[in-house]
């Protein structure tokens, strides 16, 4: 099954009189990692929230492949194949690694059936177990599968969160600051696992990330937000030397016109 692209078209999000995201358009292809970067408060997480239905959009559309998502509920968007992680890890600390990971596919699959949370057929239980096993193997978590998540290092916990996302039958992933709290070695390992998953499955990823070394290593295209506006887009290698991008991060003046190098 081919994986879909994520298309964000002219999305605007407002909170009262504040425009948090203004007419943002992003096209993230399947089979590659696309980065969405910018300084704190630029509107990156708000964009993810708009894509997943956590906040309402004032204008614009969100599509996953040929399916429009912006009229759907948050659970319906997940059921349609759009998954995400959060900047602040959302794990169940008192549960084991394997229990945390299995809750991903279990939640998505059960949402597609009436009374899904109360009963699952044997075939679905086998699928959940297989997806969980494969995700644990990909993220090299088999050795700690039965340990409680609260007893793991930050790096291991981030891999548990990634494993839960990739175990789920999602068709596109939004990853919000997945390297937060990781050291250099852990970040490199996270990037290796993520790139391997994308390469082997063809899934697309939109990555919000402050670690520019990770962005440079894993992404092919970068979109840059500042004060809710798209100010730059193009190949990652060009973003690393762009004065517009540098000014946004260092607090200099940036042009009001989008600079595109796509």
PDB file of N, CA, C and O in Angstrom, residues 36-45 177 208-210 212 223-229 231 244-252 254:
ATOM      1  N   UNK A  36       9.935  21.083   9.861  1.00  0.00           N
ATOM      2  CA  UNK A  36       9.255  22.355  10.118  1.00  0.00           C
ATOM      3  C   UNK A  36       9.960  22.982  11.307  1.00  0.00           C
ATOM      4  O   UNK A  36       9.850  22.489  12.435  1.00  0.00           O
ATOM      5  N   UNK A  37      10.713  24.067  11.058  1.00  0.00           N
ATOM      6  CA  UNK A  37      11.558  24.628  12.108  1.00  0.00           C
ATOM      7  C   UNK A  37      11.233  26.105  12.308  1.00  0.00           C
ATOM      8  O   UNK A  37      10.499  26.720  11.538  1.00  0.00           O
ATOM      9  N   UNK A  38      11.828  26.662  13.352  1.00  0.00           N
ATOM     10  CA  UNK A  38      11.630  28.057  13.690  1.00  0.00           C
ATOM     11  C   UNK A  38      11.883  28.274  15.162  1.00  0.00           C
ATOM     12  O   UNK A  38      11.932  27.319  15.946  1.00  0.00           O
ATOM     13  N   UNK A  39      12.028  29.521  15.593  1.00  0.00           N
ATOM     14  CA  UNK A  39      12.289  29.808  17.008  1.00  0.00           C
ATOM     15  C   UNK A  39      11.089  29.466  17.876  1.00  0.00           C
ATOM     16  O   UNK A  39       9.992  29.183  17.378  1.00  0.00           O
ATOM     17  N   UNK A  40      11.274  29.501  19.188  1.00  0.00           N
ATOM     18  CA  UNK A  40      10.175  29.251  20.113  1.00  0.00           C
ATOM     19  C   UNK A  40       9.034  30.225  19.849  1.00  0.00           C
ATOM     20  O   UNK A  40       9.265  31.418  19.634  1.00  0.00           O
ATOM     21  N   UNK A  41       7.809  29.703  19.869  1.00  0.00           N
ATOM     22  CA  UNK A  41       6.648  30.547  19.657  1.00  0.00           C
ATOM     23  C   UNK A  41       6.337  30.832  18.207  1.00  0.00           C
ATOM     24  O   UNK A  41       5.461  31.651  17.910  1.00  0.00           O
ATOM     25  N   UNK A  42       7.013  30.151  17.288  1.00  0.00           N
ATOM     26  CA  UNK A  42       6.818  30.434  15.867  1.00  0.00           C
ATOM     27  C   UNK A  42       5.504  29.881  15.332  1.00  0.00           C
ATOM     28  O   UNK A  42       5.036  30.301  14.276  1.00  0.00           O
ATOM     29  N   UNK A  43       4.914  28.904  16.031  1.00  0.00           N
ATOM     30  CA  UNK A  43       3.652  28.326  15.580  1.00  0.00           C
ATOM     31  C   UNK A  43       3.762  26.884  15.120  1.00  0.00           C
ATOM     32  O   UNK A  43       2.829  26.350  14.518  1.00  0.00           O
ATOM     33  N   UNK A  44       4.871  26.232  15.433  1.00  0.00           N
ATOM     34  CA  UNK A  44       5.106  24.872  14.942  1.00  0.00           C
ATOM     35  C   UNK A  44       4.143  23.863  15.580  1.00  0.00           C
ATOM     36  O   UNK A  44       3.485  23.089  14.876  1.00  0.00           O
ATOM     37  N   UNK A  45       4.082  23.853  16.908  1.00  0.00           N
ATOM     38  CA  UNK A  45       3.185  22.919  17.580  1.00  0.00           C
ATOM     39  C   UNK A  45       1.729  23.267  17.293  1.00  0.00           C
ATOM     40  O   UNK A  45       0.885  22.365  17.165  1.00  0.00           O
ATOM     41  N   UNK A 177       9.470  17.674  18.372  1.00  0.00           N
ATOM     42  CA  UNK A 177      10.684  17.740  19.202  1.00  0.00           C
ATOM     43  C   UNK A 177      11.077  16.363  19.753  1.00  0.00           C
ATOM     44  O   UNK A 177      11.277  16.196  20.963  1.00  0.00           O
ATOM     45  N   UNK A 208       9.120  18.496  13.636  1.00  0.00           N
ATOM     46  CA  UNK A 208       9.420  19.746  14.321  1.00  0.00           C
ATOM     47  C   UNK A 208      10.609  19.489  15.232  1.00  0.00           C
ATOM     48  O   UNK A 208      10.578  18.581  16.070  1.00  0.00           O
ATOM     49  N   UNK A 209      11.662  20.267  15.071  1.00  0.00           N
ATOM     50  CA  UNK A 209      12.898  19.956  15.781  1.00  0.00           C
ATOM     51  C   UNK A 209      13.775  21.188  15.921  1.00  0.00           C
ATOM     52  O   UNK A 209      13.898  21.979  14.990  1.00  0.00           O
ATOM     53  N   UNK A 210      14.393  21.350  17.114  1.00  0.00           N
ATOM     54  CA  UNK A 210      15.333  22.442  17.344  1.00  0.00           C
ATOM     55  C   UNK A 210      16.783  22.027  17.104  1.00  0.00           C
ATOM     56  O   UNK A 210      17.648  22.873  16.902  1.00  0.00           O
ATOM     57  N   UNK A 212      19.455  21.294  15.063  1.00  0.00           N
ATOM     58  CA  UNK A 212      19.713  21.488  13.643  1.00  0.00           C
ATOM     59  C   UNK A 212      20.632  20.418  13.062  1.00  0.00           C
ATOM     60  O   UNK A 212      20.591  20.135  11.863  1.00  0.00           O
ATOM     61  N   UNK A 223      10.841  23.731   5.984  1.00  0.00           N
ATOM     62  CA  UNK A 223       9.962  24.897   6.014  1.00  0.00           C
ATOM     63  C   UNK A 223      10.268  25.646   7.310  1.00  0.00           C
ATOM     64  O   UNK A 223      10.380  25.030   8.368  1.00  0.00           O
ATOM     65  N   UNK A 224      10.402  26.976   7.209  1.00  0.00           N
ATOM     66  CA  UNK A 224      10.785  27.786   8.361  1.00  0.00           C
ATOM     67  C   UNK A 224       9.663  28.747   8.717  1.00  0.00           C
ATOM     68  O   UNK A 224       9.214  29.543   7.877  1.00  0.00           O
ATOM     69  N   UNK A 225       9.218  28.683   9.974  1.00  0.00           N
ATOM     70  CA  UNK A 225       8.184  29.575  10.489  1.00  0.00           C
ATOM     71  C   UNK A 225       8.803  30.627  11.394  1.00  0.00           C
ATOM     72  O   UNK A 225       9.758  30.349  12.124  1.00  0.00           O
ATOM     73  N   UNK A 226       8.231  31.829  11.378  1.00  0.00           N
ATOM     74  CA  UNK A 226       8.592  32.876  12.329  1.00  0.00           C
ATOM     75  C   UNK A 226       7.352  33.719  12.579  1.00  0.00           C
ATOM     76  O   UNK A 226       6.737  34.229  11.629  1.00  0.00           O
ATOM     77  N   UNK A 227       6.962  33.825  13.837  1.00  0.00           N
ATOM     78  CA  UNK A 227       5.747  34.558  14.205  1.00  0.00           C
ATOM     79  C   UNK A 227       4.533  34.075  13.399  1.00  0.00           C
ATOM     80  O   UNK A 227       3.712  34.870  12.961  1.00  0.00           O
ATOM     81  N   UNK A 228       4.449  32.758  13.216  1.00  0.00           N
ATOM     82  CA  UNK A 228       3.301  32.174  12.550  1.00  0.00           C
ATOM     83  C   UNK A 228       3.296  32.269  11.043  1.00  0.00           C
ATOM     84  O   UNK A 228       2.363  31.807  10.391  1.00  0.00           O
ATOM     85  N   UNK A 229       4.346  32.872  10.462  1.00  0.00           N
ATOM     86  CA  UNK A 229       4.415  33.032   9.001  1.00  0.00           C
ATOM     87  C   UNK A 229       5.518  32.158   8.417  1.00  0.00           C
ATOM     88  O   UNK A 229       6.577  31.994   9.028  1.00  0.00           O
ATOM     89  N   UNK A 231       8.528  31.827   6.281  1.00  0.00           N
ATOM     90  CA  UNK A 231       9.504  32.799   5.776  1.00  0.00           C
ATOM     91  C   UNK A 231      10.536  32.181   4.846  1.00  0.00           C
ATOM     92  O   UNK A 231      11.275  32.917   4.177  1.00  0.00           O
ATOM     93  N   UNK A 244      18.215  34.280   5.850  1.00  0.00           N
ATOM     94  CA  UNK A 244      16.843  34.450   6.341  1.00  0.00           C
ATOM     95  C   UNK A 244      16.586  33.535   7.524  1.00  0.00           C
ATOM     96  O   UNK A 244      16.016  33.946   8.542  1.00  0.00           O
ATOM     97  N   UNK A 245      17.006  32.288   7.410  1.00  0.00           N
ATOM     98  CA  UNK A 245      16.834  31.328   8.501  1.00  0.00           C
ATOM     99  C   UNK A 245      17.674  31.743   9.701  1.00  0.00           C
ATOM    100  O   UNK A 245      17.206  31.730  10.846  1.00  0.00           O
ATOM    101  N   UNK A 246      18.901  32.160   9.454  1.00  0.00           N
ATOM    102  CA  UNK A 246      19.789  32.584  10.536  1.00  0.00           C
ATOM    103  C   UNK A 246      19.207  33.783  11.283  1.00  0.00           C
ATOM    104  O   UNK A 246      19.223  33.840  12.514  1.00  0.00           O
ATOM    105  N   UNK A 247      18.660  34.740  10.558  1.00  0.00           N
ATOM    106  CA  UNK A 247      18.084  35.929  11.181  1.00  0.00           C
ATOM    107  C   UNK A 247      16.888  35.570  12.061  1.00  0.00           C
ATOM    108  O   UNK A 247      16.709  36.136  13.145  1.00  0.00           O
ATOM    109  N   UNK A 248      16.065  34.615  11.610  1.00  0.00           N
ATOM    110  CA  UNK A 248      14.897  34.205  12.402  1.00  0.00           C
ATOM    111  C   UNK A 248      15.329  33.614  13.733  1.00  0.00           C
ATOM    112  O   UNK A 248      14.749  33.906  14.787  1.00  0.00           O
ATOM    113  N   UNK A 249      16.375  32.803  13.726  1.00  0.00           N
ATOM    114  CA  UNK A 249      16.835  32.153  14.955  1.00  0.00           C
ATOM    115  C   UNK A 249      17.597  33.109  15.868  1.00  0.00           C
ATOM    116  O   UNK A 249      17.562  32.976  17.095  1.00  0.00           O
ATOM    117  N   UNK A 250      18.279  34.091  15.266  1.00  0.00           N
ATOM    118  CA  UNK A 250      19.098  34.998  16.073  1.00  0.00           C
ATOM    119  C   UNK A 250      18.388  36.306  16.396  1.00  0.00           C
ATOM    120  O   UNK A 250      18.943  37.169  17.062  1.00  0.00           O
ATOM    121  N   UNK A 251      17.159  36.468  15.890  1.00  0.00           N
ATOM    122  CA  UNK A 251      16.377  37.650  16.231  1.00  0.00           C
ATOM    123  C   UNK A 251      16.585  38.828  15.323  1.00  0.00           C
ATOM    124  O   UNK A 251      16.247  39.954  15.673  1.00  0.00           O
ATOM    125  N   UNK A 252      17.152  38.616  14.121  1.00  0.00           N
ATOM    126  CA  UNK A 252      17.340  39.714  13.182  1.00  0.00           C
ATOM    127  C   UNK A 252      16.088  39.986  12.385  1.00  0.00           C
ATOM    128  O   UNK A 252      15.044  39.366  12.563  1.00  0.00           O
ATOM    129  N   UNK A 254      13.619  39.855   9.229  1.00  0.00           N
ATOM    130  CA  UNK A 254      13.365  38.916   8.155  1.00  0.00           C
ATOM    131  C   UNK A 254      12.385  39.538   7.192  1.00  0.00           C
ATOM    132  O   UNK A 254      11.566  40.370   7.557  1.00  0.00           O
TER     133      UNK A 254
END
